[in-house]
Amino acid sequence: MESILVANAGIFIALAALFGLFMAWGIGANDVANAMGTSVGSKALSFKQAVIIAAIFELAGAVLAGGEVTKTIRKGIIDISSLGDTPELLIYGMLASLLAAGIWLLVATRQGWPVSTTHSIVGAIVGFGAVGISVDAVHWGKVGTIAASWVTSPVLAGAIAFFLFRSIQKLIINTENPVESARKYVPFYIFVVGFIIAMVTMVKGLKHVGIKLPLDQSTLIAAAVGIIVMIIGTILIKRIKYDPDADRDFHFANMEKIFGVLMIFTAIAIAFAHGSNDVANAIGPVAAVVSIVQSAGEIAASSATPIWILIIGGGGIVFGLVTYGHKVIATVGTGITELTPSRGFAATLGAAVTIVFASGTGLPISTTHTLVGGVLGVGLARGIGALNGNVIKTIFMSWIVTLPAGAGLSILFFFVLKGIFS
Amino acid sequence: MVRRSSITNMFAGSPIHPLQQHMEKCCECIGHLPAFFRAVADKDYEKAEEIQGIISNLEVEADDLKHDLRMNLPNSLFMPMPREQILDIVRQQDKIANTSKDIAGIMTGRKAVLPEPIAELFIAFVNRANDAATQAKTAINELDELVETGFRGGQITKVSDMISELDDIEHDTDKIERQLRHALFTIENDYPPLNMMFLYRVIDWVGKLADISQRVGSRLQLLLAR
């Protein structure tokens, strides 16, 4: 049995890297746009700024905090001990999953169907595991947790966004002088953004890069990060030019300019969060293949995800972003006209915090659905002119459609690959 | 292969701006009425007819805006205000345009005469009704600020003040209406009875314009109270 692994080691790794890169490219080309859409749509960022921020912080999120979800995809869904002396089955399965998810996303995107990268890959892995290996090979408990997180993540993002929005209503918007209040309180929100992201990253993410800090040190460093971004934000707010004429037409124009600064940091947070969660969809299977091949058949359950794979994933996302994603960001951004920076901030931060926590706990969730939850949360606080309720239907549809499709395709490819190599 | 994003799809067009545009048009209709009545008082029927044409065109434009708004108000919307109330406000606003058009149309058709002794009072009455509509428009224009504040805080007080001012203006038109009826009553025997009957009807209609404007305000108040 080992002979198949040894004989084809090079091919397996090359195929895995190729398919993984393809998936990462797809994520960069399409998914990033949804993450950045609220920032561009609320006119807090230009397209170009959004692309630059996305490129830097998607990569940072992938490398610094992407390890935990990658671990889940790699070995959390399939019980690798059930493979026994046929470890190559996992290789076929993971390659098949990548291929299935990648092709399915390509087809669905062309057709304009609502799909989610996360759901495709999870569906694909569960599919080949249950049919190709055995029903018992799937960690159904873990799969249940993941499925539950798909429901709770939009709800949680909505709740956070709701209360964030209510807090800025109380502290800033509904005061005598909103501009003055905004200048006073917005830096604190910036601090919160920096602190939470840095904290979760250090506690949960960095161990995959080989850094492990005690909790009190992490807290100190996170606070330092928060203060640094707060100072940068305060300087940016000081440099805003106010236009008294703008307030005549719409009385909150100048206040929204201050929220524009806050939105820059929130955009950074969501790019980081997206990178940390979605990179795993592309490289989780790659990591699984590489670890089996390198240990020549002994499925090492303990080895950490190699950094170079995280970098491939992050790099692939950036590549997709630069070659194609910038166009999609422009399209999505111009499609969102009803969002002002204050609302965009509440919705986006609600989503970013939820996603970063999910990344820390190793749960693969859908960035888009979480963001939809965040926007609906602001809508429930009577903050947005009109939201289309059909979007909830689309989310349910994407669950019903994507999971069987991903599963079916990956089962097909699994048996094709198995036939070719053995 | 641009993916149709659920993020983009969820932002439906807000009905607030179209609602404000519609009110703007309706106010333009009634805004031409004082000049129209002036022309009638001066017996300048050529000019009156010209103004009537303008009002009629504006009413058509307002109708188009109304249809657009109704067509683009999908069923499943999360809005900070109920859909029925939006449609109700549109209906009231539309009556301002319709009534203005009817008044100008019928008066032109009949070559109505405003007797000299009551002409100034009549025009003052029309002006005040126009004020009511303008005040209603000012209040409707605060809707986007209301959404920005999430229908809370000082903005509510501000709009409430506007609505109570609208009420004051409407009471004022009631007062002028009574004066006007009385003035017409004292001279009615000196003119052809049918013309007089017709003028009483016109007074009714103009009074109704102020009533409708007030109703736009009270519908807005319902939104605040939620």
XYZ file of C-alpha atoms in Angstrom:
648
model
C 0.000 0.000 0.000
C 2.779 2.373 0.830
C 4.062 1.944 -2.673
C 1.216 3.991 -4.124
C 2.055 6.847 -1.775
C 5.769 6.700 -2.368
C 5.497 6.213 -6.108
C 3.110 9.125 -6.560
C 4.299 11.406 -3.762
C 5.363 14.158 -6.127
C 2.153 14.017 -8.159
C -0.049 14.062 -5.087
C 1.635 17.121 -3.616
C 1.710 18.921 -6.962
C -1.993 18.214 -7.577
C -2.912 19.286 -4.069
C -0.967 22.526 -4.384
C -2.490 23.191 -7.806
C -6.096 22.546 -6.729
C -5.544 24.455 -3.498
C -4.183 27.420 -5.384
C -7.194 27.279 -7.693
C -9.577 27.355 -4.727
C -7.627 30.185 -3.095
C -7.731 32.075 -6.362
C -11.498 31.629 -6.486
C -11.876 32.881 -2.936
C -9.763 35.933 -3.710
C -11.601 36.570 -6.952
C -15.127 36.309 -5.592
C -15.489 36.037 -1.830
C -13.258 38.897 -0.822
C -15.592 41.271 -2.634
C -18.400 40.432 -0.231
C -16.163 41.072 2.745
C -15.054 44.444 1.403
C -18.397 45.405 -0.148
C -19.799 47.223 2.881
C -16.660 49.326 3.213
C -16.618 50.325 -0.440
C -20.402 50.702 -0.598
C -20.492 53.126 2.310
C -17.832 55.148 0.454
C -15.452 54.908 3.390
C -12.849 53.400 1.085
C -12.113 53.788 -2.592
C -11.860 50.635 -4.703
C -8.109 50.937 -4.793
C -7.771 51.380 -1.041
C -10.060 48.400 -0.485
C -7.941 46.205 -2.752
C -4.733 47.233 -0.980
C -6.210 46.675 2.492
C -7.673 43.345 1.399
C -4.377 42.168 -0.095
C -2.351 42.946 3.024
C -4.778 41.816 5.697
C -6.230 38.769 3.964
C -2.670 37.456 3.792
C -2.001 38.452 7.402
C -5.219 36.815 8.574
C -4.493 33.649 6.631
C -0.966 33.255 7.953
C -1.406 34.513 11.527
C -4.848 33.184 12.414
C -5.791 30.671 9.738
C -4.325 27.625 11.442
C -7.217 26.556 13.618
C -9.856 26.280 10.884
C -7.303 24.621 8.607
C -6.867 22.002 11.307
C -10.620 21.406 11.392
C -10.871 20.946 7.639
C -7.737 18.807 7.600
C -8.635 16.338 10.277
C -11.672 17.498 12.203
C -14.344 16.232 9.834
C -12.917 12.854 8.855
C -11.851 10.435 11.537
C -8.429 9.574 10.180
C -7.900 6.659 12.505
C -10.616 4.802 10.617
C -8.454 4.708 7.511
C -6.229 1.976 8.845
C -3.713 0.893 6.254
C -5.301 2.722 3.334
C -4.187 6.315 3.968
C -4.209 7.080 0.248
C -8.020 7.130 0.401
C -7.790 10.391 2.327
C -5.547 11.827 -0.376
C -8.024 10.922 -3.128
C -10.828 12.325 -1.028
C -9.149 15.616 -0.250
C -8.106 16.108 -3.886
C -11.630 15.198 -4.981
C -13.099 17.669 -2.480
C -10.936 20.519 -3.720
C -11.784 19.718 -7.310
C -15.492 19.303 -6.551
C -15.758 22.536 -4.569
C -13.697 24.479 -7.089
C -15.676 23.299 -10.109
C -19.000 23.635 -8.344
C -18.189 27.213 -7.355
C -17.186 28.016 -10.913
C -20.412 26.586 -12.354
C -22.691 28.086 -9.723
C -21.066 31.476 -10.031
C -21.590 31.493 -13.780
C -25.226 30.581 -13.249
C -25.666 33.229 -10.593
C -26.692 30.744 -7.927
C -26.087 31.635 -4.327
C -23.269 29.457 -3.061
C -20.780 29.532 -0.263
C -17.175 28.388 -0.472
C -17.262 27.073 3.074
C -20.394 25.026 2.517
C -19.054 23.568 -0.740
C -15.846 22.291 0.792
C -17.469 20.968 3.967
C -20.174 19.254 1.912
C -17.516 17.751 -0.341
C -15.427 16.372 2.521
C -18.439 14.932 4.334
C -19.602 13.443 1.027
C -16.472 11.494 0.166
C -15.993 10.519 3.808
C -19.448 9.052 4.256
C -19.673 7.319 0.887
C -16.061 6.733 -0.124
C -14.705 5.569 3.217
C -17.554 4.746 5.567
C -20.370 6.503 7.339
C -18.545 6.021 10.629
C -15.466 7.760 9.278
C -17.210 11.114 9.540
C -17.055 12.925 12.857
C -20.758 13.615 12.864
C -20.536 15.459 16.159
C -18.051 17.929 14.719
C -20.065 18.242 11.519
C -23.116 19.010 13.647
C -21.199 21.726 15.480
C -20.114 23.234 12.170
C -23.656 23.145 10.787
C -24.968 24.743 13.971
C -22.353 27.483 13.658
C -23.751 28.323 10.238
C -26.987 29.258 11.950
C -25.527 30.876 15.032
C -22.854 32.941 13.264
C -25.261 35.220 11.353
C -27.444 35.504 14.447
C -24.496 36.396 16.650
C -23.176 38.906 14.103
C -26.665 40.411 13.930
C -26.899 40.721 17.701
C -23.462 42.348 17.995
C -24.244 44.717 15.119
C -27.607 45.594 16.685
C -26.063 46.559 20.017
C -23.109 48.327 18.418
C -25.527 50.409 16.399
C -27.707 51.145 19.429
C -24.609 52.236 21.322
C -23.530 54.701 18.622
C -27.095 55.956 18.422
C -27.057 56.684 22.113
C -23.517 58.025 22.409
C -23.167 59.855 19.107
C -26.019 60.154 16.635
C -28.800 61.262 18.969
C -26.817 63.837 20.882
C -26.933 67.621 20.674
C -23.748 67.784 18.664
C -23.132 64.521 16.817
C -19.844 65.680 15.291
C -18.390 66.547 18.695
C -19.601 63.260 20.213
C -18.221 61.318 17.274
C -14.822 62.932 17.728
C -14.926 61.953 21.382
C -16.133 58.352 21.132
C -14.986 57.033 17.737
C -11.362 56.557 18.917
C -12.655 54.166 21.607
C -14.439 52.085 19.006
C -11.191 51.986 17.037
C -9.452 50.747 20.174
C -12.051 47.994 20.568
C -11.537 46.888 16.951
C -7.761 46.667 17.365
C -7.936 45.026 20.782
C -10.401 42.256 19.917
C -8.712 41.265 16.685
C -5.251 41.269 18.246
C -6.461 39.381 21.323
C -8.160 36.537 19.464
C -5.226 36.249 17.101
C -2.721 35.939 19.901
C -4.709 33.583 22.067
C -5.922 31.285 19.308
C -4.055 31.926 16.096
C -0.385 32.408 16.748
C 0.340 28.962 18.105
C 0.248 27.695 14.541
C 3.086 30.048 13.702
C 4.987 28.686 16.658
C 4.444 31.541 19.093
C 2.719 30.870 22.388
C 2.325 33.673 24.895
C 0.806 33.601 28.382
C -2.600 35.223 28.687
C -1.500 38.329 30.590
C 1.201 39.108 28.038
C -1.276 38.612 25.211
C -3.680 41.015 26.871
C -0.958 43.613 27.263
C 0.142 43.327 23.665
C -3.468 43.413 22.413
C -4.068 46.556 24.478
C -0.917 48.066 23.001
C -2.141 47.262 19.484
C -5.501 48.816 20.360
C -3.845 51.998 21.642
C -1.597 52.279 18.591
C -4.503 52.045 16.147
C -6.469 54.429 18.369
C -3.695 57.010 18.086
C -3.512 56.556 14.312
C -7.297 56.927 14.142
C -7.276 60.080 16.278
C -4.693 61.640 13.983
C -6.797 60.745 10.930
C -9.912 62.238 12.564
C -8.011 65.449 13.341
C -7.102 65.751 9.673
C -10.709 65.569 8.435
C -11.882 68.740 6.750
C -15.422 69.603 7.794
C -17.805 71.223 5.404
C -20.608 73.128 7.140
C -22.510 73.346 3.843
C -22.745 69.566 3.619
C -24.869 69.454 6.750
C -27.541 71.659 5.276
C -28.800 69.027 2.897
C -28.271 66.016 5.124
C -27.633 66.986 8.726
C -25.271 64.123 9.500
C -22.801 64.450 6.623
C -19.877 65.617 8.768
C -20.519 63.076 11.503
C -20.436 60.323 8.888
C -16.993 61.534 7.789
C -15.667 60.618 11.229
C -17.284 57.209 10.958
C -15.480 56.902 7.638
C -12.196 56.770 9.573
C -13.616 54.090 11.855
C -14.720 52.154 8.813
C -11.113 51.929 7.566
C -10.177 49.974 10.674
C -13.316 47.872 10.475
C -12.468 47.031 6.866
C -9.034 45.901 8.031
C -10.708 43.740 10.667
C -13.055 42.040 8.219
C -10.266 41.430 5.687
C -8.200 39.853 8.439
C -11.165 37.822 9.663
C -12.025 36.625 6.181
C -8.441 35.596 5.521
C -8.279 33.716 8.806
C -11.438 31.713 8.151
C -11.736 31.193 4.415
C -8.122 30.380 3.654
C -8.747 27.012 5.282
C -11.271 26.101 2.604
C -8.442 26.093 0.103
C -5.496 24.849 2.099
C -7.063 22.555 4.687
C -7.230 19.699 2.173
C -3.760 20.573 0.880
C -2.372 20.362 4.382
C -4.023 16.975 4.827
C -2.490 15.594 1.632
C 0.953 16.983 2.374
C 1.065 15.623 5.901
C 0.099 12.101 4.765
C 2.554 12.028 1.915
C 5.408 13.426 3.996
C 4.936 10.943 6.753
C 4.745 8.305 4.001
C 1.512 6.804 5.051
C 1.578 7.274 8.781
C -1.209 9.722 9.359
C 0.315 12.035 11.883
C -2.526 13.475 13.866
C -0.419 15.898 15.816
C 1.664 17.740 13.247
C 0.896 21.432 12.832
C 0.011 23.036 9.543
C 3.254 24.057 7.795
C 3.502 27.818 7.403
C 4.403 27.555 3.741
C 0.960 26.097 3.059
C -0.715 28.992 4.871
C 1.371 31.359 2.768
C 0.330 29.570 -0.439
C -3.302 30.008 0.596
C -2.908 33.671 1.512
C -0.873 34.305 -1.630
C -3.501 32.588 -3.776
C -6.210 34.804 -2.313
C -4.167 37.920 -3.039
C -3.486 36.636 -6.552
C -7.201 36.126 -7.161
C -7.892 39.557 -5.755
C -5.382 41.287 -7.985
C -6.239 39.414 -11.181
C -10.004 39.453 -10.902
C -11.364 40.325 -7.464
C -10.887 44.057 -7.815
C -13.579 44.099 -10.501
C -15.979 42.191 -8.281
C -15.273 44.558 -5.387
C -16.205 47.450 -7.648
C -19.433 45.716 -8.704
C -20.488 44.784 -5.198
C -19.457 48.185 -3.850
C -21.525 50.132 -6.356
C -24.473 47.818 -5.718
C -24.639 48.950 -2.125
C -25.846 52.519 -2.073
C -27.962 52.656 1.055
C -25.191 52.202 3.541
C -23.598 55.094 5.425
C -20.302 54.564 7.303
C -22.020 54.484 10.724
C -24.232 51.564 9.660
C -21.474 49.925 7.657
C -19.258 50.051 10.717
C -21.788 48.358 13.010
C -22.646 45.635 10.498
C -19.063 44.929 9.469
C -17.573 44.891 12.951
C -20.353 42.606 14.183
C -19.435 40.197 11.397
C -15.659 40.577 11.802
C -15.744 39.828 15.538
C -17.941 36.772 14.974
C -15.691 35.450 12.221
C -12.468 35.983 14.151
C -13.943 34.096 17.115
C -15.055 31.301 14.791
C -11.544 31.200 13.335
C -10.141 30.991 16.842
C -12.391 28.052 17.697
C -11.700 26.367 14.385
C -15.188 26.653 12.953
C -15.427 27.169 9.187
C -18.278 29.641 8.656
C -19.513 31.695 5.737
C -18.228 35.267 5.741
C -21.009 36.393 3.446
C -23.792 34.943 5.571
C -22.277 36.394 8.706
C -22.091 39.800 7.094
C -25.709 39.491 5.974
C -26.563 38.800 9.613
C -24.684 41.933 10.646
C -26.528 44.121 8.155
C -29.892 42.688 9.206
C -28.991 43.463 12.823
C -28.566 47.144 11.950
C -31.799 46.958 9.955
C -33.656 45.674 13.005
C -32.467 48.723 14.906
C -34.378 50.791 12.303
C -31.090 51.936 10.885
C -31.379 51.184 7.180
C -33.901 52.533 4.681
C -34.859 49.201 3.168
C -33.502 45.685 3.229
C -34.585 42.866 1.015
C -35.909 40.068 3.181
C -35.461 37.591 0.347
C -31.801 37.395 1.246
C -32.676 35.063 4.116
C -34.327 32.730 1.640
C -31.163 32.845 -0.502
C -29.068 31.786 2.455
C -31.272 28.767 3.126
C -31.204 27.945 -0.559
C -27.419 28.038 -0.603
C -27.358 25.486 2.216
C -29.808 23.178 0.526
C -28.212 23.478 -2.900
C -24.518 23.621 -2.077
C -24.120 20.753 0.371
C -25.501 17.934 -1.842
C -23.829 19.353 -4.937
C -20.418 19.515 -3.279
C -20.919 16.074 -1.786
C -22.101 14.469 -5.021
C -19.255 15.864 -7.088
C -16.599 14.922 -4.576
C -17.927 11.329 -4.394
C -17.688 11.161 -8.172
C -14.135 12.519 -8.311
C -13.137 10.326 -5.386
C -13.951 7.147 -7.290
C -12.377 8.495 -10.479
C -9.115 9.261 -8.672
C -9.217 5.944 -6.863
C -9.631 4.198 -10.217
C -6.736 6.074 -11.796
C -4.180 5.473 -9.055
C -4.930 1.940 -7.904
C -18.190 35.486 -13.884
C -19.193 38.094 -11.374
C -21.076 36.329 -8.658
C -24.458 37.764 -7.796
C -23.692 38.642 -4.264
C -26.250 38.211 -1.531
C -24.678 41.249 0.078
C -25.622 43.428 -2.880
C -29.007 41.804 -3.251
C -30.049 42.552 0.268
C -29.936 46.285 -0.175
C -33.272 47.075 -1.683
C -33.860 50.585 -2.920
C -35.020 52.681 -0.018
C -38.457 54.178 -0.687
C -37.566 57.341 1.211
C -35.901 59.265 -1.560
C -38.622 58.449 -4.132
C -41.218 59.463 -1.555
C -39.501 62.813 -1.118
C -39.222 63.306 -4.868
C -42.917 62.600 -5.261
C -43.772 65.152 -2.566
C -41.519 67.654 -4.305
C -43.522 67.238 -7.536
C -46.881 67.435 -5.789
C -45.781 70.648 -4.093
C -44.762 72.095 -7.430
C -48.339 71.495 -8.624
C -49.936 73.384 -5.766
C -47.130 75.951 -5.924
C -48.458 77.202 -9.259
C -51.978 77.748 -7.897
C -51.438 81.234 -6.377
C -50.178 82.522 -9.749
C -53.105 80.786 -11.432
C -55.653 82.469 -9.160
C -53.896 85.798 -9.705
C -54.284 85.351 -13.466
C -57.973 84.456 -13.051
C -58.543 87.491 -10.842
C -56.911 89.642 -13.549
C -59.136 87.909 -16.148
C -55.944 86.972 -17.996
C -57.329 83.638 -19.216
C -54.520 83.057 -21.662
C -52.019 83.044 -18.822
C -54.361 80.998 -16.649
C -54.587 78.376 -19.350
C -50.817 78.314 -19.682
C -50.390 77.743 -15.938
C -53.106 75.110 -16.000
C -51.107 73.284 -18.691
C -47.980 73.365 -16.508
C -49.877 72.014 -13.487
C -51.410 69.285 -15.603
C -47.969 68.192 -16.854
C -46.533 68.218 -13.345
C -49.392 66.038 -12.177
C -48.530 63.482 -14.863
C -44.895 63.514 -13.715
C -46.002 63.038 -10.118
C -48.117 60.093 -11.228
C -45.088 58.516 -12.905
C -43.078 58.896 -9.712
C -45.931 57.352 -7.762
C -46.081 54.361 -10.096
C -42.302 53.891 -9.936
C -42.389 53.950 -6.182
C -45.201 51.420 -5.976
C -43.595 49.115 -8.523
C -40.252 49.170 -6.735
C -41.609 48.484 -3.278
C -41.210 44.728 -3.052
C -43.204 42.670 -0.638
C -40.565 41.263 1.630
C -38.774 44.296 2.894
C -37.207 45.113 6.184
C -37.925 48.751 6.534
C -37.753 51.074 9.496
C -41.397 51.860 8.740
C -44.300 49.676 7.659
C -44.934 49.397 3.960
C -48.635 50.232 4.310
C -47.799 53.580 5.879
C -45.422 54.455 3.066
C -48.160 53.675 0.530
C -50.636 55.704 2.554
C -48.364 58.741 2.594
C -47.924 58.453 -1.168
C -51.690 58.317 -1.600
C -52.161 61.485 0.427
C -49.349 63.300 -1.375
C -50.860 62.308 -4.665
C -54.170 63.894 -3.730
C -52.409 67.251 -3.437
C -51.329 67.026 -7.066
C -54.688 65.692 -8.242
C -56.777 68.294 -6.455
C -54.530 71.098 -7.707
C -54.901 69.822 -11.241
C -58.706 69.537 -10.907
C -59.079 73.038 -9.512
C -57.006 74.581 -12.307
C -58.679 72.432 -14.968
C -62.296 73.127 -14.028
C -61.707 76.820 -13.395
C -60.065 77.219 -16.772
C -62.847 75.294 -18.482
C -65.537 77.469 -16.952
C -63.556 80.690 -17.332
C -64.304 81.271 -13.661
C -64.557 84.831 -12.395
C -63.200 86.012 -9.060
C -65.261 89.045 -8.000
C -63.096 92.034 -7.237
C -64.135 92.429 -3.530
C -63.045 88.963 -2.527
C -60.137 88.415 -4.950
C -57.330 89.342 -2.535
C -58.766 87.285 0.304
C -59.220 84.346 -2.057
C -55.578 84.528 -3.173
C -54.425 84.800 0.449
C -56.448 81.647 1.138
C -54.761 79.783 -1.722
C -51.365 81.003 -0.537
C -51.973 79.665 2.935
C -53.017 76.273 1.568
C -49.788 76.289 -0.421
C -47.903 77.056 2.804
C -49.455 73.989 4.386
C -48.263 71.771 1.536
C -44.778 73.284 1.709
C -44.620 72.657 5.440
C -45.682 69.042 4.876
C -42.878 68.724 2.333
C -40.349 70.100 4.817
C -41.420 67.454 7.301
C -41.243 64.674 4.705
C -37.736 65.852 3.833
C -36.668 64.987 7.369
C -37.390 61.304 6.772
C -33.823 60.447 5.789
C -32.537 62.133 8.938
C -35.097 60.138 10.911
C -33.688 56.945 9.463
C -30.147 58.112 10.214
C -31.042 58.579 13.869
C -33.022 55.341 13.884
C -36.218 57.260 14.773
C -34.851 58.319 18.127
C -33.778 61.338 20.113
C -33.836 64.993 19.193
C -34.738 64.420 15.579
C -38.166 63.175 16.696
C -38.792 66.421 18.582
C -37.702 68.420 15.574
C -40.124 66.674 13.236
C -42.902 66.808 15.825
C -42.421 70.582 15.988
C -42.681 70.770 12.208
C -45.911 68.804 12.299
C -47.457 71.018 14.959
C -46.526 74.047 12.871
C -48.293 72.347 9.964
C -51.354 71.997 12.186
C -51.194 75.724 12.985
C -51.085 76.573 9.293
C -54.080 74.355 8.641
C -56.064 76.066 11.415
C -55.128 79.333 9.797
C -56.582 78.233 6.459
C -59.774 77.208 8.278
C -60.010 80.708 9.681
C -59.451 82.364 6.298
C -61.966 79.945 4.781
C -64.663 81.147 7.181
C -63.844 84.783 6.438
C -63.918 84.094 2.728
C -67.282 82.325 2.867
C -68.727 85.207 4.815
C -67.321 87.785 2.379
C -68.722 85.835 -0.550
C -72.078 85.551 1.192
C -72.366 89.350 1.530
C -71.858 89.918 -2.184
C -73.355 86.773 -3.675
C -76.642 88.428 -4.750
C -74.772 90.814 -7.047
C -73.416 88.036 -9.274
C -74.834 85.150 -11.334
C -75.921 82.482 -8.822
C -74.291 79.577 -10.678
C -70.906 81.305 -10.581
C -71.336 81.885 -6.893
C -72.242 78.255 -6.273
C -69.156 77.281 -8.208
C -66.915 79.558 -6.147
C -68.213 77.913 -2.968
C -67.139 74.612 -4.430
C -63.665 75.999 -5.228
C -63.343 77.196 -1.646
C -64.135 73.648 -0.550
C -61.455 72.217 -2.782
C -58.739 74.635 -1.703
C -59.672 73.969 1.911
C -59.299 70.290 1.170
C -55.759 70.875 -0.118
C -54.760 72.187 3.291
C -56.559 69.263 4.951
C -54.646 66.724 2.861
C -51.346 68.433 3.606
C -52.149 68.166 7.274
C -52.979 64.508 6.790
C -49.520 63.898 5.267
C -48.116 65.310 8.478
C -50.290 63.143 10.697
C -49.291 60.014 8.755
C -45.677 60.986 9.366
C -46.514 61.325 13.041
C -47.701 57.725 13.055
C -44.213 56.707 11.912
C -42.666 58.633 14.786
C -44.938 57.092 17.358
C -43.942 53.512 16.621
